[in-house]
């Protein structure tokens, strides 16, 4: 977190080759009236500056507020509003540079890591969305699937701040998220497999980046994150039919 500093109403974060594109996306979101995202302020080769989004990020351990059904519902609605605003972003392949490869079908710009820890809450209400480094063109269900994985949650690991939910509670929260987002039938039919695909993609990224010496991913790997995601893939595959039925 020392990489990220706050001064008054501004946040300074490390920049990457994708930062100019992400700032164009953030500006577009504000033009569309989606003010839950940080405002882009400036960017250089190594640092970017964006506005501080007031509220409390849903970091682990989850508070009772973040674990609430209302937080899940308002987060899903926030994701919907973000996707609707991002859908009119004027894509320009000659200029845009994203940190992740485009995924088809391109329906909007997806956030790429929509989770409680990247949402900002005012009590039980999701009011902000931060950390757009992994944004890229893709299908809405890519974000919804990884969000459902984080919010249900479908991890086999411990979720700090809550006792491991029973499968039926996870399924009910998955269905609630899709309902609040108003996810279409075709996306629902591929949600379970998309969740698995997003975990496999994370493991691949982690292993590739760690092999290239990226310290964040070397640390994630050393802390067993890839093993946990693999165990979660097995859990999701075991319950794929139940998940598909719950969100149908
Ligand atoms: N624009 C912002 N408005 C409010 N809080 C922010 C903002 N940017 C970052 N933060 C705070 O800093 C934390 C980490 O920032 P961010 O999610 O952008 O980076 P990260 O690379 O994901 O880091 P981490 O792995 O620690 O989450 C957030 O959880 C939040 O508390
Ligand atoms: Mg984050």
PDB file of C-alpha atoms and ligand atoms in Angstrom:
ATOM      1  CA  UNK A   1       0.000   0.000   0.000  1.00  0.00           C
ATOM      2  CA  UNK A   2       3.004   2.318   0.332  1.00  0.00           C
ATOM      3  CA  UNK A   3       2.858   2.387  -3.460  1.00  0.00           C
ATOM      4  CA  UNK A   4      -0.418   4.242  -3.094  1.00  0.00           C
ATOM      5  CA  UNK A   5      -0.508   7.509  -1.188  1.00  0.00           C
ATOM      6  CA  UNK A   6      -3.275   9.937  -0.374  1.00  0.00           C
ATOM      7  CA  UNK A   7      -2.929  13.686  -0.015  1.00  0.00           C
ATOM      8  CA  UNK A   8      -6.174  15.469   0.864  1.00  0.00           C
ATOM      9  CA  UNK A   9      -8.669  14.603  -1.840  1.00  0.00           C
ATOM     10  CA  UNK A  10      -6.112  13.089  -4.213  1.00  0.00           C
ATOM     11  CA  UNK A  11      -4.624   9.612  -4.592  1.00  0.00           C
ATOM     12  CA  UNK A  12      -1.230   8.968  -6.200  1.00  0.00           C
ATOM     13  CA  UNK A  13      -0.736   5.501  -7.682  1.00  0.00           C
ATOM     14  CA  UNK A  14       1.914   3.814  -9.837  1.00  0.00           C
ATOM     15  CA  UNK A  15       1.258   4.379 -13.549  1.00  0.00           C
ATOM     16  CA  UNK A  16       1.636   1.912 -16.419  1.00  0.00           C
ATOM     17  CA  UNK A  17       1.507   2.041 -20.220  1.00  0.00           C
ATOM     18  CA  UNK A  18      -2.298   1.660 -19.907  1.00  0.00           C
ATOM     19  CA  UNK A  19      -2.753   4.717 -17.626  1.00  0.00           C
ATOM     20  CA  UNK A  20      -3.489   7.288 -20.413  1.00  0.00           C
ATOM     21  CA  UNK A  21      -6.212   4.969 -21.748  1.00  0.00           C
ATOM     22  CA  UNK A  22      -7.640   4.379 -18.274  1.00  0.00           C
ATOM     23  CA  UNK A  23      -7.759   8.155 -17.718  1.00  0.00           C
ATOM     24  CA  UNK A  24      -9.691   8.556 -20.983  1.00  0.00           C
ATOM     25  CA  UNK A  25     -12.093   5.884 -19.698  1.00  0.00           C
ATOM     26  CA  UNK A  26     -12.488   7.651 -16.321  1.00  0.00           C
ATOM     27  CA  UNK A  27     -13.163  10.971 -18.086  1.00  0.00           C
ATOM     28  CA  UNK A  28     -15.748   9.257 -20.297  1.00  0.00           C
ATOM     29  CA  UNK A  29     -17.474   7.727 -17.247  1.00  0.00           C
ATOM     30  CA  UNK A  30     -17.815  11.175 -15.654  1.00  0.00           C
ATOM     31  CA  UNK A  31     -19.128  12.640 -18.920  1.00  0.00           C
ATOM     32  CA  UNK A  32     -21.771   9.906 -18.848  1.00  0.00           C
ATOM     33  CA  UNK A  33     -22.737  10.864 -15.304  1.00  0.00           C
ATOM     34  CA  UNK A  34     -21.068   7.867 -13.639  1.00  0.00           C
ATOM     35  CA  UNK A  35     -19.431   9.807 -10.793  1.00  0.00           C
ATOM     36  CA  UNK A  36     -18.678   6.774  -8.569  1.00  0.00           C
ATOM     37  CA  UNK A  37     -15.289   6.371 -10.301  1.00  0.00           C
ATOM     38  CA  UNK A  38     -12.243   8.493  -9.437  1.00  0.00           C
ATOM     39  CA  UNK A  39     -11.774  11.619 -11.550  1.00  0.00           C
ATOM     40  CA  UNK A  40      -8.602  11.532 -13.620  1.00  0.00           C
ATOM     41  CA  UNK A  41      -6.271  14.392 -12.611  1.00  0.00           C
ATOM     42  CA  UNK A  42      -2.858  13.787 -14.144  1.00  0.00           C
ATOM     43  CA  UNK A  43      -0.417  11.097 -15.194  1.00  0.00           C
ATOM     44  CA  UNK A  44       3.277  10.813 -15.897  1.00  0.00           C
ATOM     45  CA  UNK A  45       5.627   7.929 -16.659  1.00  0.00           C
ATOM     46  CA  UNK A  46       5.654   6.526 -13.135  1.00  0.00           C
ATOM     47  CA  UNK A  47       2.733   8.066 -11.235  1.00  0.00           C
ATOM     48  CA  UNK A  48      -0.909   8.844 -11.792  1.00  0.00           C
ATOM     49  CA  UNK A  49      -3.116  11.127  -9.731  1.00  0.00           C
ATOM     50  CA  UNK A  50      -6.864  10.581  -9.385  1.00  0.00           C
ATOM     51  CA  UNK A  51      -9.473  11.968  -7.017  1.00  0.00           C
ATOM     52  CA  UNK A  52     -10.115  10.239  -3.690  1.00  0.00           C
ATOM     53  CA  UNK A  53     -13.518   8.526  -3.659  1.00  0.00           C
ATOM     54  CA  UNK A  54     -15.045   9.198  -0.222  1.00  0.00           C
ATOM     55  CA  UNK A  55     -16.179   6.178   1.796  1.00  0.00           C
ATOM     56  CA  UNK A  56     -14.722   2.910   3.053  1.00  0.00           C
ATOM     57  CA  UNK A  57     -13.169   0.362   0.658  1.00  0.00           C
ATOM     58  CA  UNK A  58     -14.517  -3.175   1.255  1.00  0.00           C
ATOM     59  CA  UNK A  59     -11.135  -4.606   2.226  1.00  0.00           C
ATOM     60  CA  UNK A  60     -10.812  -7.866   4.179  1.00  0.00           C
ATOM     61  CA  UNK A  61     -11.766  -8.517   6.908  1.00  0.00           C
ATOM     62  CA  UNK A  62     -15.315  -7.795   5.756  1.00  0.00           C
ATOM     63  CA  UNK A  63     -17.363  -5.674   8.118  1.00  0.00           C
ATOM     64  CA  UNK A  64     -20.971  -6.609   8.847  1.00  0.00           C
ATOM     65  CA  UNK A  65     -21.949  -3.816   6.424  1.00  0.00           C
ATOM     66  CA  UNK A  66     -19.827  -5.175   3.564  1.00  0.00           C
ATOM     67  CA  UNK A  67     -21.102  -8.734   4.185  1.00  0.00           C
ATOM     68  CA  UNK A  68     -24.728  -7.535   4.067  1.00  0.00           C
ATOM     69  CA  UNK A  69     -27.248  -8.365   1.364  1.00  0.00           C
ATOM     70  CA  UNK A  70     -27.765  -4.636   0.770  1.00  0.00           C
ATOM     71  CA  UNK A  71     -24.059  -4.178   0.015  1.00  0.00           C
ATOM     72  CA  UNK A  72     -24.253  -7.057  -2.496  1.00  0.00           C
ATOM     73  CA  UNK A  73     -27.334  -5.596  -4.205  1.00  0.00           C
ATOM     74  CA  UNK A  74     -26.000  -2.028  -4.390  1.00  0.00           C
ATOM     75  CA  UNK A  75     -22.620  -3.309  -5.656  1.00  0.00           C
ATOM     76  CA  UNK A  76     -24.350  -5.241  -8.466  1.00  0.00           C
ATOM     77  CA  UNK A  77     -26.343  -2.125  -9.413  1.00  0.00           C
ATOM     78  CA  UNK A  78     -23.136  -0.079  -9.394  1.00  0.00           C
ATOM     79  CA  UNK A  79     -21.495  -2.605 -11.738  1.00  0.00           C
ATOM     80  CA  UNK A  80     -24.501  -2.316 -14.074  1.00  0.00           C
ATOM     81  CA  UNK A  81     -24.290   1.500 -14.103  1.00  0.00           C
ATOM     82  CA  UNK A  82     -20.541   1.330 -14.752  1.00  0.00           C
ATOM     83  CA  UNK A  83     -20.978  -1.098 -17.676  1.00  0.00           C
ATOM     84  CA  UNK A  84     -23.789   1.009 -19.173  1.00  0.00           C
ATOM     85  CA  UNK A  85     -21.646   4.171 -18.983  1.00  0.00           C
ATOM     86  CA  UNK A  86     -18.500   2.401 -20.274  1.00  0.00           C
ATOM     87  CA  UNK A  87     -20.365   0.825 -23.215  1.00  0.00           C
ATOM     88  CA  UNK A  88     -20.221   4.130 -25.136  1.00  0.00           C
ATOM     89  CA  UNK A  89     -16.458   4.599 -24.594  1.00  0.00           C
ATOM     90  CA  UNK A  90     -15.111   5.414 -28.082  1.00  0.00           C
ATOM     91  CA  UNK A  91     -12.732   2.500 -28.709  1.00  0.00           C
ATOM     92  CA  UNK A  92      -9.686   3.424 -30.792  1.00  0.00           C
ATOM     93  CA  UNK A  93      -7.332   0.515 -31.456  1.00  0.00           C
ATOM     94  CA  UNK A  94      -4.612   2.865 -32.765  1.00  0.00           C
ATOM     95  CA  UNK A  95      -4.514   4.781 -29.475  1.00  0.00           C
ATOM     96  CA  UNK A  96      -5.876   2.564 -26.690  1.00  0.00           C
ATOM     97  CA  UNK A  97      -3.548   0.439 -24.581  1.00  0.00           C
ATOM     98  CA  UNK A  98      -5.081  -1.820 -21.929  1.00  0.00           C
ATOM     99  CA  UNK A  99      -3.223  -3.994 -19.409  1.00  0.00           C
ATOM    100  CA  UNK A 100      -5.293  -7.054 -20.362  1.00  0.00           C
ATOM    101  CA  UNK A 101      -6.084  -8.578 -23.727  1.00  0.00           C
ATOM    102  CA  UNK A 102      -9.505  -7.829 -25.150  1.00  0.00           C
ATOM    103  CA  UNK A 103     -12.120 -10.560 -24.625  1.00  0.00           C
ATOM    104  CA  UNK A 104     -14.920 -11.291 -27.036  1.00  0.00           C
ATOM    105  CA  UNK A 105     -17.724 -10.495 -27.395  1.00  0.00           C
ATOM    106  CA  UNK A 106     -16.855  -6.869 -26.660  1.00  0.00           C
ATOM    107  CA  UNK A 107     -19.985  -5.392 -25.063  1.00  0.00           C
ATOM    108  CA  UNK A 108     -18.395  -2.697 -22.908  1.00  0.00           C
ATOM    109  CA  UNK A 109     -15.181  -1.918 -21.014  1.00  0.00           C
ATOM    110  CA  UNK A 110     -15.008  -4.346 -18.097  1.00  0.00           C
ATOM    111  CA  UNK A 111     -13.353  -3.395 -14.803  1.00  0.00           C
ATOM    112  CA  UNK A 112     -11.329  -6.598 -14.600  1.00  0.00           C
ATOM    113  CA  UNK A 113     -11.277  -6.893 -10.787  1.00  0.00           C
ATOM    114  CA  UNK A 114     -14.759  -6.017  -9.542  1.00  0.00           C
ATOM    115  CA  UNK A 115     -14.711  -7.107  -5.915  1.00  0.00           C
ATOM    116  CA  UNK A 116     -15.667  -5.650  -2.518  1.00  0.00           C
ATOM    117  CA  UNK A 117     -12.054  -4.477  -2.042  1.00  0.00           C
ATOM    118  CA  UNK A 118     -12.332  -2.304  -5.144  1.00  0.00           C
ATOM    119  CA  UNK A 119     -15.744  -0.900  -4.184  1.00  0.00           C
ATOM    120  CA  UNK A 120     -16.187   1.986  -1.770  1.00  0.00           C
ATOM    121  CA  UNK A 121     -19.074   1.870   0.706  1.00  0.00           C
ATOM    122  CA  UNK A 122     -21.093   4.375   2.682  1.00  0.00           C
ATOM    123  CA  UNK A 123     -22.417   1.952   5.308  1.00  0.00           C
ATOM    124  CA  UNK A 124     -24.264  -0.803   3.404  1.00  0.00           C
ATOM    125  CA  UNK A 125     -24.408   1.250   0.205  1.00  0.00           C
ATOM    126  CA  UNK A 126     -21.841   0.802  -2.603  1.00  0.00           C
ATOM    127  CA  UNK A 127     -21.046   4.363  -3.709  1.00  0.00           C
ATOM    128  CA  UNK A 128     -17.657   4.109  -5.381  1.00  0.00           C
ATOM    129  CA  UNK A 129     -15.556   1.991  -7.735  1.00  0.00           C
ATOM    130  CA  UNK A 130     -11.738   2.254  -7.786  1.00  0.00           C
ATOM    131  CA  UNK A 131      -8.622   0.576  -9.198  1.00  0.00           C
ATOM    132  CA  UNK A 132      -9.208   0.523 -12.968  1.00  0.00           C
ATOM    133  CA  UNK A 133      -5.732  -0.813 -13.898  1.00  0.00           C
ATOM    134  CA  UNK A 134      -7.173  -4.090 -15.214  1.00  0.00           C
ATOM    135  CA  UNK A 135      -9.966  -2.493 -17.299  1.00  0.00           C
ATOM    136  CA  UNK A 136     -10.253  -3.758 -20.882  1.00  0.00           C
ATOM    137  CA  UNK A 137     -12.850  -4.321 -23.622  1.00  0.00           C
ATOM    138  CA  UNK A 138     -14.943  -7.423 -22.992  1.00  0.00           C
ATOM    139  CA  UNK A 139     -18.319  -8.998 -22.244  1.00  0.00           C
ATOM    140  CA  UNK A 140     -20.341  -7.892 -19.222  1.00  0.00           C
ATOM    141  CA  UNK A 141     -20.446 -11.452 -17.891  1.00  0.00           C
ATOM    142  CA  UNK A 142     -16.653 -11.426 -17.462  1.00  0.00           C
ATOM    143  CA  UNK A 143     -17.039  -8.877 -14.637  1.00  0.00           C
ATOM    144  CA  UNK A 144     -20.282 -10.356 -13.305  1.00  0.00           C
ATOM    145  CA  UNK A 145     -18.705 -13.832 -13.048  1.00  0.00           C
ATOM    146  CA  UNK A 146     -15.611 -12.684 -11.172  1.00  0.00           C
ATOM    147  CA  UNK A 147     -17.782 -10.421  -8.992  1.00  0.00           C
ATOM    148  CA  UNK A 148     -20.062 -13.347  -8.093  1.00  0.00           C
ATOM    149  CA  UNK A 149     -16.941 -15.384  -7.214  1.00  0.00           C
ATOM    150  CA  UNK A 150     -15.810 -12.621  -4.802  1.00  0.00           C
ATOM    151  CA  UNK A 151     -19.212 -11.603  -3.401  1.00  0.00           C
ATOM    152  CA  UNK A 152     -20.992 -14.993  -2.986  1.00  0.00           C
ATOM    153  CA  UNK A 153     -18.161 -15.853  -2.216  1.00  0.00           C
ATOM    154  CA  UNK A 154     -17.225 -19.111  -3.942  1.00  0.00           C
ATOM    155  CA  UNK A 155     -13.744 -19.445  -2.497  1.00  0.00           C
ATOM    156  CA  UNK A 156     -12.785 -22.562  -0.539  1.00  0.00           C
ATOM    157  CA  UNK A 157     -10.355 -20.428   1.466  1.00  0.00           C
ATOM    158  CA  UNK A 158     -11.171 -18.468   4.602  1.00  0.00           C
ATOM    159  CA  UNK A 159     -12.900 -15.136   4.019  1.00  0.00           C
ATOM    160  CA  UNK A 160     -11.670 -12.831   6.748  1.00  0.00           C
ATOM    161  CA  UNK A 161     -14.605 -11.322   8.583  1.00  0.00           C
ATOM    162  CA  UNK A 162     -17.158 -14.064   7.913  1.00  0.00           C
ATOM    163  CA  UNK A 163     -17.723 -17.737   8.642  1.00  0.00           C
ATOM    164  CA  UNK A 164     -17.640 -19.915   5.515  1.00  0.00           C
ATOM    165  CA  UNK A 165     -21.172 -19.788   4.061  1.00  0.00           C
ATOM    166  CA  UNK A 166     -23.130 -22.949   3.224  1.00  0.00           C
ATOM    167  CA  UNK A 167     -23.377 -23.735  -0.501  1.00  0.00           C
ATOM    168  CA  UNK A 168     -27.069 -22.770  -0.535  1.00  0.00           C
ATOM    169  CA  UNK A 169     -26.228 -19.325   0.875  1.00  0.00           C
ATOM    170  CA  UNK A 170     -23.529 -18.816  -1.770  1.00  0.00           C
ATOM    171  CA  UNK A 171     -26.008 -19.844  -4.474  1.00  0.00           C
ATOM    172  CA  UNK A 172     -28.640 -17.451  -3.116  1.00  0.00           C
ATOM    173  CA  UNK A 173     -26.157 -14.566  -3.099  1.00  0.00           C
ATOM    174  CA  UNK A 174     -25.036 -15.431  -6.661  1.00  0.00           C
ATOM    175  CA  UNK A 175     -28.662 -15.341  -7.822  1.00  0.00           C
ATOM    176  CA  UNK A 176     -29.264 -12.079  -5.955  1.00  0.00           C
ATOM    177  CA  UNK A 177     -26.251 -10.449  -7.615  1.00  0.00           C
ATOM    178  CA  UNK A 178     -27.444 -11.475 -11.108  1.00  0.00           C
ATOM    179  CA  UNK A 179     -30.970 -10.245 -10.318  1.00  0.00           C
ATOM    180  CA  UNK A 180     -29.757  -6.865  -9.042  1.00  0.00           C
ATOM    181  CA  UNK A 181     -27.515  -6.496 -12.132  1.00  0.00           C
ATOM    182  CA  UNK A 182     -30.437  -7.662 -14.350  1.00  0.00           C
ATOM    183  CA  UNK A 183     -28.125 -10.026 -16.219  1.00  0.00           C
ATOM    184  CA  UNK A 184     -29.483 -11.326 -19.531  1.00  0.00           C
ATOM    185  CA  UNK A 185     -30.327 -15.015 -20.086  1.00  0.00           C
ATOM    186  CA  UNK A 186     -27.427 -15.734 -22.459  1.00  0.00           C
ATOM    187  CA  UNK A 187     -24.889 -14.354 -19.967  1.00  0.00           C
ATOM    188  CA  UNK A 188     -26.490 -16.336 -17.139  1.00  0.00           C
ATOM    189  CA  UNK A 189     -26.122 -19.535 -19.163  1.00  0.00           C
ATOM    190  CA  UNK A 190     -22.325 -19.062 -19.332  1.00  0.00           C
ATOM    191  CA  UNK A 191     -21.797 -17.581 -15.847  1.00  0.00           C
ATOM    192  CA  UNK A 192     -20.463 -20.743 -14.150  1.00  0.00           C
ATOM    193  CA  UNK A 193     -17.957 -21.523 -16.903  1.00  0.00           C
ATOM    194  CA  UNK A 194     -16.922 -17.855 -17.077  1.00  0.00           C
ATOM    195  CA  UNK A 195     -16.186 -17.867 -13.341  1.00  0.00           C
ATOM    196  CA  UNK A 196     -13.864 -20.841 -13.855  1.00  0.00           C
ATOM    197  CA  UNK A 197     -12.254 -19.195 -16.894  1.00  0.00           C
ATOM    198  CA  UNK A 198     -11.563 -16.022 -14.924  1.00  0.00           C
ATOM    199  CA  UNK A 199      -9.797 -18.011 -12.192  1.00  0.00           C
ATOM    200  CA  UNK A 200      -7.729 -19.910 -14.745  1.00  0.00           C
ATOM    201  CA  UNK A 201      -6.783 -16.563 -16.331  1.00  0.00           C
ATOM    202  CA  UNK A 202      -5.680 -15.224 -12.933  1.00  0.00           C
ATOM    203  CA  UNK A 203      -3.480 -18.279 -12.306  1.00  0.00           C
ATOM    204  CA  UNK A 204      -1.917 -17.899 -15.758  1.00  0.00           C
ATOM    205  CA  UNK A 205      -1.235 -14.182 -15.173  1.00  0.00           C
ATOM    206  CA  UNK A 206       0.230 -14.879 -11.738  1.00  0.00           C
ATOM    207  CA  UNK A 207       2.570 -17.581 -13.033  1.00  0.00           C
ATOM    208  CA  UNK A 208       3.647 -15.614 -16.117  1.00  0.00           C
ATOM    209  CA  UNK A 209       4.289 -12.410 -14.144  1.00  0.00           C
ATOM    210  CA  UNK A 210       6.064 -14.257 -11.316  1.00  0.00           C
ATOM    211  CA  UNK A 211       8.310 -16.019 -13.838  1.00  0.00           C
ATOM    212  CA  UNK A 212       9.133 -12.573 -15.295  1.00  0.00           C
ATOM    213  CA  UNK A 213      10.141 -11.421 -11.787  1.00  0.00           C
ATOM    214  CA  UNK A 214       7.159  -9.139 -10.978  1.00  0.00           C
ATOM    215  CA  UNK A 215       7.454  -8.913  -7.146  1.00  0.00           C
ATOM    216  CA  UNK A 216       3.702  -8.638  -6.458  1.00  0.00           C
ATOM    217  CA  UNK A 217       3.038 -11.911  -8.282  1.00  0.00           C
ATOM    218  CA  UNK A 218       6.115 -13.654  -6.851  1.00  0.00           C
ATOM    219  CA  UNK A 219       4.666 -12.826  -3.423  1.00  0.00           C
ATOM    220  CA  UNK A 220       1.131 -13.941  -4.379  1.00  0.00           C
ATOM    221  CA  UNK A 221       2.519 -17.247  -5.638  1.00  0.00           C
ATOM    222  CA  UNK A 222       4.618 -17.705  -2.475  1.00  0.00           C
ATOM    223  CA  UNK A 223       1.480 -17.098  -0.384  1.00  0.00           C
ATOM    224  CA  UNK A 224      -0.303 -19.979  -2.140  1.00  0.00           C
ATOM    225  CA  UNK A 225      -2.775 -17.851  -4.113  1.00  0.00           C
ATOM    226  CA  UNK A 226      -2.445 -19.971  -7.272  1.00  0.00           C
ATOM    227  CA  UNK A 227      -3.065 -23.164  -5.279  1.00  0.00           C
ATOM    228  CA  UNK A 228      -6.155 -21.602  -3.708  1.00  0.00           C
ATOM    229  CA  UNK A 229      -7.534 -20.540  -7.111  1.00  0.00           C
ATOM    230  CA  UNK A 230      -6.920 -24.075  -8.428  1.00  0.00           C
ATOM    231  CA  UNK A 231      -8.814 -25.541  -5.459  1.00  0.00           C
ATOM    232  CA  UNK A 232     -11.614 -23.042  -6.144  1.00  0.00           C
ATOM    233  CA  UNK A 233     -11.761 -24.106  -9.804  1.00  0.00           C
ATOM    234  CA  UNK A 234     -12.278 -27.702  -8.613  1.00  0.00           C
ATOM    235  CA  UNK A 235     -15.016 -26.535  -6.205  1.00  0.00           C
ATOM    236  CA  UNK A 236     -16.764 -24.550  -8.975  1.00  0.00           C
ATOM    237  CA  UNK A 237     -16.574 -27.476 -11.390  1.00  0.00           C
ATOM    238  CA  UNK A 238     -18.020 -29.782  -8.738  1.00  0.00           C
ATOM    239  CA  UNK A 239     -20.990 -27.424  -8.252  1.00  0.00           C
ATOM    240  CA  UNK A 240     -21.310 -26.083 -11.817  1.00  0.00           C
ATOM    241  CA  UNK A 241     -24.801 -27.544 -12.332  1.00  0.00           C
ATOM    242  CA  UNK A 242     -26.080 -26.128  -9.031  1.00  0.00           C
ATOM    243  CA  UNK A 243     -24.638 -22.695  -9.868  1.00  0.00           C
ATOM    244  CA  UNK A 244     -26.137 -22.761 -13.367  1.00  0.00           C
ATOM    245  CA  UNK A 245     -29.546 -23.710 -11.931  1.00  0.00           C
ATOM    246  CA  UNK A 246     -29.377 -21.023  -9.231  1.00  0.00           C
ATOM    247  CA  UNK A 247     -28.617 -18.194 -11.659  1.00  0.00           C
ATOM    248  CA  UNK A 248     -30.813 -19.424 -14.560  1.00  0.00           C
TER     249      UNK A 248
HETATM  250  N1  LIG B   1      -9.390   6.816  -5.767  1.00  0.00           N
HETATM  251  C1  LIG B   1      -9.452   6.256  -4.554  1.00  0.00           C
HETATM  252  N2  LIG B   1     -10.391   6.676  -3.690  1.00  0.00           N
HETATM  253  C2  LIG B   1     -10.465   6.138  -2.462  1.00  0.00           C
HETATM  254  N3  LIG B   1      -9.625   5.220  -1.983  1.00  0.00           N
HETATM  255  C3  LIG B   1      -8.664   4.760  -2.789  1.00  0.00           C
HETATM  256  C4  LIG B   1      -8.547   5.243  -4.122  1.00  0.00           C
HETATM  257  N4  LIG B   1      -7.505   4.601  -4.686  1.00  0.00           N
HETATM  258  C5  LIG B   1      -7.020   3.771  -3.763  1.00  0.00           C
HETATM  259  N5  LIG B   1      -7.700   3.849  -2.612  1.00  0.00           N
HETATM  260  C6  LIG B   1      -7.429   3.098  -1.368  1.00  0.00           C
HETATM  261  O1  LIG B   1      -6.205   2.392  -1.531  1.00  0.00           O
HETATM  262  C7  LIG B   1      -6.446   0.972  -1.521  1.00  0.00           C
HETATM  263  C8  LIG B   1      -5.631   0.273  -2.586  1.00  0.00           C
HETATM  264  O2  LIG B   1      -5.844   0.930  -3.813  1.00  0.00           O
HETATM  265  P1  LIG B   1      -6.107   0.168  -5.149  1.00  0.00           P
HETATM  266  O3  LIG B   1      -7.201  -0.810  -4.960  1.00  0.00           O
HETATM  267  O4  LIG B   1      -6.283   1.217  -6.165  1.00  0.00           O
HETATM  268  O5  LIG B   1      -4.721  -0.536  -5.446  1.00  0.00           O
HETATM  269  P2  LIG B   1      -4.252  -2.055  -5.480  1.00  0.00           P
HETATM  270  O6  LIG B   1      -3.126  -2.114  -6.429  1.00  0.00           O
HETATM  271  O7  LIG B   1      -5.401  -2.948  -5.685  1.00  0.00           O
HETATM  272  O8  LIG B   1      -3.694  -2.236  -4.073  1.00  0.00           O
HETATM  273  P3  LIG B   1      -4.129  -3.367  -3.069  1.00  0.00           P
HETATM  274  O9  LIG B   1      -3.551  -4.611  -3.635  1.00  0.00           O
HETATM  275  O10 LIG B   1      -3.517  -2.932  -1.771  1.00  0.00           O
HETATM  276  O11 LIG B   1      -5.646  -3.335  -3.052  1.00  0.00           O
HETATM  277  C9  LIG B   1      -7.938   0.811  -1.721  1.00  0.00           C
HETATM  278  O12 LIG B   1      -8.431  -0.338  -1.116  1.00  0.00           O
HETATM  279  C10 LIG B   1      -8.481   2.063  -1.067  1.00  0.00           C
HETATM  280  O13 LIG B   1      -8.561   1.892   0.330  1.00  0.00           O
HETATM  281 MG1  LIG B   2      -7.466  -2.833  -5.282  1.00  0.00          MG
END
